[in-house]
Amino acid sequence: MKEELCYVGIAMHPQARKRLEEQYEVTDDESRIGQARAAICYGVPMEWTLPGKAEKLSAIGCHSCGEVQGKWVQERGIRLTLADSLWRTVAEHTLGLMMAPARKIPPADRAIREGKWKEHVTLKERFSGFDFQGKTLGILGMGQIGRELADLVRGFRMQVLYYDIVRAPEETERRLNVSFRTFDELMKDSDYLCILVPLADETRGLMGREVFSMIKKGCILINTARAGILDEEAFLEALSDGTLAGAGLDVFWDEGCLQKKELTERDNVVMTPHLGGSTYECDLALVEGVIAGAQ
């Protein structure tokens, strides 16, 4: 099948990409989409639905597909593979970003790598962290990722609260052992606060100075959604004045660039380069889907 072309528009785990390359010629050049038999992308672009744009496609693997694009896929008889495991994958990364600043794992690791082990007692004092058990986790946005996260933390003996504009069904609350709170209550009660709402007009800059003024002092904030939900200056102030005890970030206001020293020089901030959905298993599900769909 090597004569067939597959367009890949996302960063991919090397082993998953190798599996794809066993079956396809692989290109990252979207201008060749008209020649491609298969495609792997984050979301199906609207322009692909235009006449003559992507007429050879018989299989698409993606993380999301809009209503219009979904109808186009169905009408064309294109096999669509969605990585259903994505939500759990992002939730697992979110949990990792909760743990890392809470237990100060990255700076402790750096201290050992820099040969400071002889300062063992001092290091233990400097990098003593915080428990999960007995603490309150606040989830802002009880969507698919929020529900997966709530399920993951059930063994940590945490109280799990959430806020969303649409309250979850009672059965979901019982199954996950989560409690609904107002937005203000969530801010005031959370020892750990995970941002999992989508970026939209109503959520852009949602976490501003007024919100940080009411947030529980010593809270650890994790953002694996979109950076624009946080007002950058208000967030940096909250880190500087001790309102936040730490943060875990997978998204940034200017991705791909050197971040401000207010972030990079802080031991209590853990940063990853938008890795939430990046695992071998998640990528392989898309790869196997487009291989099966084009046969």
CSV table of C-alpha atoms in Angstrom, one decimal:
chain,number,residue,atom,x,y,z
A,1,MET,CA,0.0,0.0,0.0
A,2,LYS,CA,3.1,2.2,0.1
A,3,GLU,CA,1.9,4.0,-3.1
A,4,GLU,CA,-0.9,5.5,-1.2
A,5,LEU,CA,-0.4,8.8,0.6
A,6,CYS,CA,-1.4,9.7,4.2
A,7,TYR,CA,-1.4,13.3,5.4
A,8,VAL,CA,-0.5,13.8,9.0
A,9,GLY,CA,-1.3,17.2,10.6
A,10,ILE,CA,-0.5,16.4,14.3
A,11,ALA,CA,2.7,15.6,16.2
A,12,MET,CA,2.8,11.9,16.6
A,13,HIS,CA,4.5,9.4,18.9
A,14,PRO,CA,7.5,8.0,16.9
A,15,GLN,CA,6.4,4.4,17.2
A,16,ALA,CA,2.9,5.2,16.1
A,17,ARG,CA,4.3,7.1,13.1
A,18,LYS,CA,6.6,4.2,12.3
A,19,ARG,CA,3.5,1.9,12.1
A,20,LEU,CA,1.8,4.3,9.8
A,21,GLU,CA,4.9,4.5,7.5
A,22,GLU,CA,4.8,0.7,7.1
A,23,GLN,CA,1.6,1.1,5.2
A,24,TYR,CA,1.7,4.6,3.7
A,25,GLU,CA,3.9,7.3,2.2
A,26,VAL,CA,3.4,9.9,4.9
A,27,THR,CA,3.5,13.7,4.4
A,28,ASP,CA,3.1,16.7,6.6
A,29,ASP,CA,2.4,19.0,3.6
A,30,GLU,CA,-1.3,19.9,3.7
A,31,SER,CA,-1.1,21.2,0.2
A,32,ARG,CA,-1.0,17.5,-0.9
A,33,ILE,CA,-4.3,16.7,0.8
A,34,GLY,CA,-5.9,16.3,-2.7
A,35,GLN,CA,-3.6,13.4,-3.3
A,36,ALA,CA,-4.1,11.7,0.0
A,37,ARG,CA,-6.0,8.5,0.6
A,38,ALA,CA,-6.0,9.0,4.4
A,39,ALA,CA,-5.5,11.7,6.9
A,40,ILE,CA,-4.7,12.1,10.6
A,41,CYS,CA,-5.5,15.5,12.1
A,42,TYR,CA,-6.7,17.1,15.3
A,43,GLY,CA,-10.0,18.2,13.7
A,44,VAL,CA,-11.3,17.9,10.2
A,45,PRO,CA,-10.8,21.4,8.5
A,46,MET,CA,-13.9,22.9,6.9
A,47,GLU,CA,-11.9,23.6,3.7
A,48,TRP,CA,-11.5,19.9,3.1
A,49,THR,CA,-15.3,19.7,2.4
A,50,LEU,CA,-15.0,22.1,-0.6
A,51,PRO,CA,-15.4,20.5,-4.0
A,52,GLY,CA,-12.1,19.2,-5.4
A,53,LYS,CA,-10.2,19.7,-2.2
A,54,ALA,CA,-9.9,16.2,-0.6
A,55,GLU,CA,-11.7,13.9,-3.0
A,56,LYS,CA,-9.4,10.9,-2.7
A,57,LEU,CA,-9.8,10.5,1.1
A,58,SER,CA,-11.3,7.3,2.2
A,59,ALA,CA,-10.2,7.3,5.9
A,60,ILE,CA,-9.7,10.0,8.5
A,61,GLY,CA,-8.4,9.7,12.1
A,62,CYS,CA,-9.0,12.7,14.3
A,63,HIS,CA,-9.7,13.9,17.8
A,64,SER,CA,-12.8,15.9,17.0
A,65,CYS,CA,-15.1,16.4,14.0
A,66,GLY,CA,-17.6,19.2,13.7
A,67,GLU,CA,-21.2,18.7,12.7
A,68,VAL,CA,-20.8,20.0,9.1
A,69,GLN,CA,-17.6,18.0,8.6
A,70,GLY,CA,-19.3,14.9,10.1
A,71,LYS,CA,-22.1,15.1,7.6
A,72,TRP,CA,-19.6,15.5,4.7
A,73,VAL,CA,-17.7,12.5,6.0
A,74,GLN,CA,-20.8,10.4,6.1
A,75,GLU,CA,-22.0,11.5,2.7
A,76,ARG,CA,-18.7,10.6,1.2
A,77,GLY,CA,-18.5,7.3,2.8
A,78,ILE,CA,-15.2,8.1,4.5
A,79,ARG,CA,-14.3,5.9,7.5
A,80,LEU,CA,-13.9,8.2,10.5
A,81,THR,CA,-11.9,7.1,13.5
A,82,LEU,CA,-12.1,9.1,16.7
A,83,ALA,CA,-9.7,8.4,19.5
A,84,ASP,CA,-12.2,7.8,22.3
A,85,SER,CA,-9.3,7.2,24.7
A,86,LEU,CA,-8.2,10.9,24.3
A,87,TRP,CA,-10.3,12.1,27.2
A,88,ARG,CA,-8.7,9.6,29.6
A,89,THR,CA,-5.2,10.4,28.2
A,90,VAL,CA,-5.6,14.1,28.9
A,91,ALA,CA,-7.1,13.4,32.3
A,92,GLU,CA,-4.0,11.2,33.1
A,93,HIS,CA,-1.7,14.1,32.1
A,94,THR,CA,-3.8,16.5,34.2
A,95,LEU,CA,-3.3,14.2,37.2
A,96,GLY,CA,0.5,14.1,36.5
A,97,LEU,CA,0.5,17.9,36.6
A,98,MET,CA,-1.3,17.9,39.9
A,99,MET,CA,1.3,15.5,41.4
A,100,ALA,CA,4.4,17.2,40.1
A,101,PRO,CA,4.1,20.6,41.7
A,102,ALA,CA,2.4,19.2,44.8
A,103,ARG,CA,5.4,17.0,45.6
A,104,LYS,CA,7.9,19.4,43.9
A,105,ILE,CA,9.2,16.5,41.8
A,106,PRO,CA,10.9,18.4,38.9
A,107,PRO,CA,13.1,20.7,41.1
A,108,ALA,CA,14.0,17.8,43.4
A,109,ASP,CA,15.0,15.8,40.4
A,110,ARG,CA,17.2,18.7,39.1
A,111,ALA,CA,18.9,19.0,42.5
A,112,ILE,CA,19.9,15.3,42.4
A,113,ARG,CA,21.1,15.7,38.8
A,114,GLU,CA,23.2,18.7,39.9
A,115,GLY,CA,25.0,16.6,42.5
A,116,LYS,CA,23.3,18.2,45.6
A,117,TRP,CA,22.5,14.9,47.2
A,118,LYS,CA,25.0,15.7,50.1
A,119,GLU,CA,22.5,18.4,51.1
A,120,HIS,CA,19.9,15.6,51.7
A,121,VAL,CA,18.4,17.1,54.8
A,122,THR,CA,18.2,20.6,53.3
A,123,LEU,CA,16.7,19.2,50.1
A,124,LYS,CA,14.0,17.4,52.1
A,125,GLU,CA,13.1,20.6,53.8
A,126,ARG,CA,13.2,22.6,50.6
A,127,PHE,CA,11.1,20.1,48.6
A,128,SER,CA,8.6,18.9,51.2
A,129,GLY,CA,5.3,18.9,49.4
A,130,PHE,CA,1.6,18.5,50.0
A,131,ASP,CA,-0.7,15.4,50.4
A,132,PHE,CA,-3.7,14.7,48.2
A,133,GLN,CA,-5.6,12.7,50.9
A,134,GLY,CA,-8.0,14.8,52.9
A,135,LYS,CA,-7.8,17.7,50.4
A,136,THR,CA,-10.4,19.1,48.0
A,137,LEU,CA,-10.1,18.9,44.2
A,138,GLY,CA,-12.1,21.4,42.3
A,139,ILE,CA,-12.8,20.6,38.6
A,140,LEU,CA,-13.9,23.6,36.5
A,141,GLY,CA,-15.7,21.9,33.6
A,142,MET,CA,-17.3,18.5,34.1
A,143,GLY,CA,-17.1,17.4,30.5
A,144,GLN,CA,-15.5,14.2,29.2
A,145,ILE,CA,-12.0,15.0,30.6
A,146,GLY,CA,-13.4,16.3,33.9
A,147,ARG,CA,-15.4,13.1,34.4
A,148,GLU,CA,-12.3,10.9,33.6
A,149,LEU,CA,-10.3,12.9,36.1
A,150,ALA,CA,-12.9,12.5,38.8
A,151,ASP,CA,-12.8,8.8,38.2
A,152,LEU,CA,-9.0,8.7,38.3
A,153,VAL,CA,-8.7,10.4,41.7
A,154,ARG,CA,-11.3,8.3,43.6
A,155,GLY,CA,-8.5,6.3,45.3
A,156,PHE,CA,-6.8,9.4,46.7
A,157,ARG,CA,-9.5,10.0,49.4
A,158,MET,CA,-10.1,13.6,48.1
A,159,GLN,CA,-13.3,15.5,48.2
A,160,VAL,CA,-14.1,16.3,44.6
A,161,LEU,CA,-16.2,19.3,43.7
A,162,TYR,CA,-17.0,20.7,40.3
A,163,TYR,CA,-18.7,23.6,38.5
A,164,ASP,CA,-20.1,23.6,35.0
A,165,ILE,CA,-22.8,25.8,33.4
A,166,VAL,CA,-24.7,22.5,32.9
A,167,ARG,CA,-25.0,20.4,36.0
A,168,ALA,CA,-24.1,16.7,35.6
A,169,PRO,CA,-26.9,14.1,36.0
A,170,GLU,CA,-27.5,12.8,39.5
A,171,GLU,CA,-26.4,9.4,38.4
A,172,THR,CA,-23.1,10.7,37.2
A,173,GLU,CA,-22.5,12.6,40.5
A,174,ARG,CA,-23.2,9.5,42.5
A,175,ARG,CA,-21.1,7.2,40.4
A,176,LEU,CA,-18.1,9.6,40.5
A,177,ASN,CA,-18.8,10.8,44.1
A,178,VAL,CA,-18.6,14.4,43.0
A,179,SER,CA,-20.5,17.4,44.4
A,180,PHE,CA,-21.7,20.5,42.5
A,181,ARG,CA,-20.8,23.9,43.7
A,182,THR,CA,-21.3,27.4,42.4
A,183,PHE,CA,-18.3,29.0,40.6
A,184,ASP,CA,-17.5,31.2,43.6
A,185,GLU,CA,-17.7,28.2,46.0
A,186,LEU,CA,-15.4,26.2,43.8
A,187,MET,CA,-12.8,28.9,43.9
A,188,LYS,CA,-13.0,29.3,47.7
A,189,ASP,CA,-12.9,25.6,48.6
A,190,SER,CA,-10.4,24.0,46.2
A,191,ASP,CA,-6.9,23.0,47.4
A,192,TYR,CA,-6.3,21.8,43.8
A,193,LEU,CA,-8.1,23.5,40.9
A,194,CYS,CA,-8.1,21.9,37.4
A,195,ILE,CA,-9.2,24.1,34.5
A,196,LEU,CA,-11.0,21.9,32.0
A,197,VAL,CA,-13.4,24.3,30.2
A,198,PRO,CA,-13.2,25.1,26.5
A,199,LEU,CA,-12.0,28.5,25.4
A,200,ALA,CA,-14.9,30.6,24.2
A,201,ASP,CA,-16.0,34.2,24.4
A,202,GLU,CA,-17.5,33.6,27.9
A,203,THR,CA,-14.4,31.8,29.3
A,204,ARG,CA,-11.7,34.0,27.8
A,205,GLY,CA,-9.9,35.7,30.7
A,206,LEU,CA,-12.3,34.1,33.1
A,207,MET,CA,-9.7,33.6,35.7
A,208,GLY,CA,-8.8,37.3,36.3
A,209,ARG,CA,-7.8,39.4,39.3
A,210,GLU,CA,-11.3,39.3,40.8
A,211,VAL,CA,-11.4,35.5,40.7
A,212,PHE,CA,-7.8,35.1,42.1
A,213,SER,CA,-8.8,37.4,45.0
A,214,MET,CA,-11.3,34.9,46.1
A,215,ILE,CA,-9.4,31.7,45.4
A,216,LYS,CA,-8.3,29.6,48.4
A,217,LYS,CA,-4.8,30.7,49.5
A,218,GLY,CA,-2.2,28.0,48.8
A,219,CYS,CA,-4.2,26.5,46.0
A,220,ILE,CA,-2.4,24.5,43.2
A,221,LEU,CA,-3.8,25.3,39.8
A,222,ILE,CA,-3.6,23.0,36.8
A,223,ASN,CA,-4.5,24.1,33.3
A,224,THR,CA,-4.7,21.5,30.5
A,225,ALA,CA,-7.4,23.3,28.6
A,226,ARG,CA,-6.4,26.6,27.0
A,227,ALA,CA,-4.1,29.4,28.2
A,228,GLY,CA,-6.6,32.2,27.3
A,229,ILE,CA,-8.9,31.1,30.1
A,230,LEU,CA,-6.4,32.6,32.5
A,231,ASP,CA,-5.6,36.3,32.5
A,232,GLU,CA,-1.8,36.0,32.2
A,233,GLU,CA,-0.9,39.0,34.4
A,234,ALA,CA,-3.4,38.1,37.1
A,235,PHE,CA,-2.1,34.5,37.1
A,236,LEU,CA,1.5,35.6,37.4
A,237,GLU,CA,0.6,38.0,40.3
A,238,ALA,CA,-1.2,35.1,42.1
A,239,LEU,CA,2.0,33.1,41.8
A,240,SER,CA,4.2,36.0,43.1
A,241,ASP,CA,2.0,36.9,46.1
A,242,GLY,CA,1.6,33.4,47.3
A,243,THR,CA,-2.1,33.1,46.4
A,244,LEU,CA,-1.1,30.0,44.4
A,245,ALA,CA,1.3,27.5,46.0
A,246,GLY,CA,2.1,26.2,42.6
A,247,ALA,CA,0.8,25.4,39.1
A,248,GLY,CA,1.0,22.8,36.4
A,249,LEU,CA,0.6,24.1,32.8
A,250,ASP,CA,0.3,22.2,29.5
A,251,VAL,CA,-0.9,25.3,27.6
A,252,PHE,CA,0.6,28.8,27.1
A,253,TRP,CA,-0.4,32.2,25.9
A,254,ASP,CA,2.4,32.1,23.3
A,255,GLU,CA,3.3,28.5,22.5
A,256,GLY,CA,6.5,27.6,20.9
A,257,CYS,CA,8.3,30.6,22.4
A,258,LEU,CA,10.6,31.2,25.3
A,259,GLN,CA,8.3,31.7,28.3
A,260,LYS,CA,8.5,34.6,30.8
A,261,LYS,CA,11.1,34.2,33.6
A,262,GLU,CA,8.2,34.6,36.1
A,263,LEU,CA,7.3,31.0,35.0
A,264,THR,CA,10.7,29.5,34.0
A,265,GLU,CA,12.5,30.5,37.2
A,266,ARG,CA,9.9,29.2,39.6
A,267,ASP,CA,10.4,25.8,41.3
A,268,ASN,CA,6.7,25.6,42.0
A,269,VAL,CA,5.6,25.7,38.3
A,270,VAL,CA,5.7,22.6,36.2
A,271,MET,CA,5.3,23.0,32.4
A,272,THR,CA,4.8,20.6,29.5
A,273,PRO,CA,4.6,21.5,25.8
A,274,HIS,CA,0.9,20.8,25.1
A,275,LEU,CA,1.4,17.0,25.7
A,276,GLY,CA,-2.1,16.2,27.1
A,277,GLY,CA,-3.2,14.0,24.3
A,278,SER,CA,0.2,12.8,23.2
A,279,THR,CA,0.7,9.1,23.9
A,280,TYR,CA,1.6,6.1,21.8
A,281,GLU,CA,-1.7,4.4,22.5
A,282,CYS,CA,-3.8,7.5,21.6
A,283,ASP,CA,-1.9,8.0,18.4
A,284,LEU,CA,-1.9,4.3,17.5
A,285,ALA,CA,-5.7,4.2,17.7
A,286,LEU,CA,-5.9,6.8,14.9
A,287,VAL,CA,-3.2,5.1,12.9
A,288,GLU,CA,-4.9,1.7,13.0
A,289,GLY,CA,-8.2,3.4,12.1
A,290,VAL,CA,-6.9,4.9,8.9
A,291,ILE,CA,-5.0,1.7,7.9
A,292,ALA,CA,-8.2,-0.3,8.3
A,293,GLY,CA,-10.3,2.3,6.6
A,294,ALA,CA,-8.3,2.5,3.4
A,295,GLN,CA,-8.0,-1.3,2.8
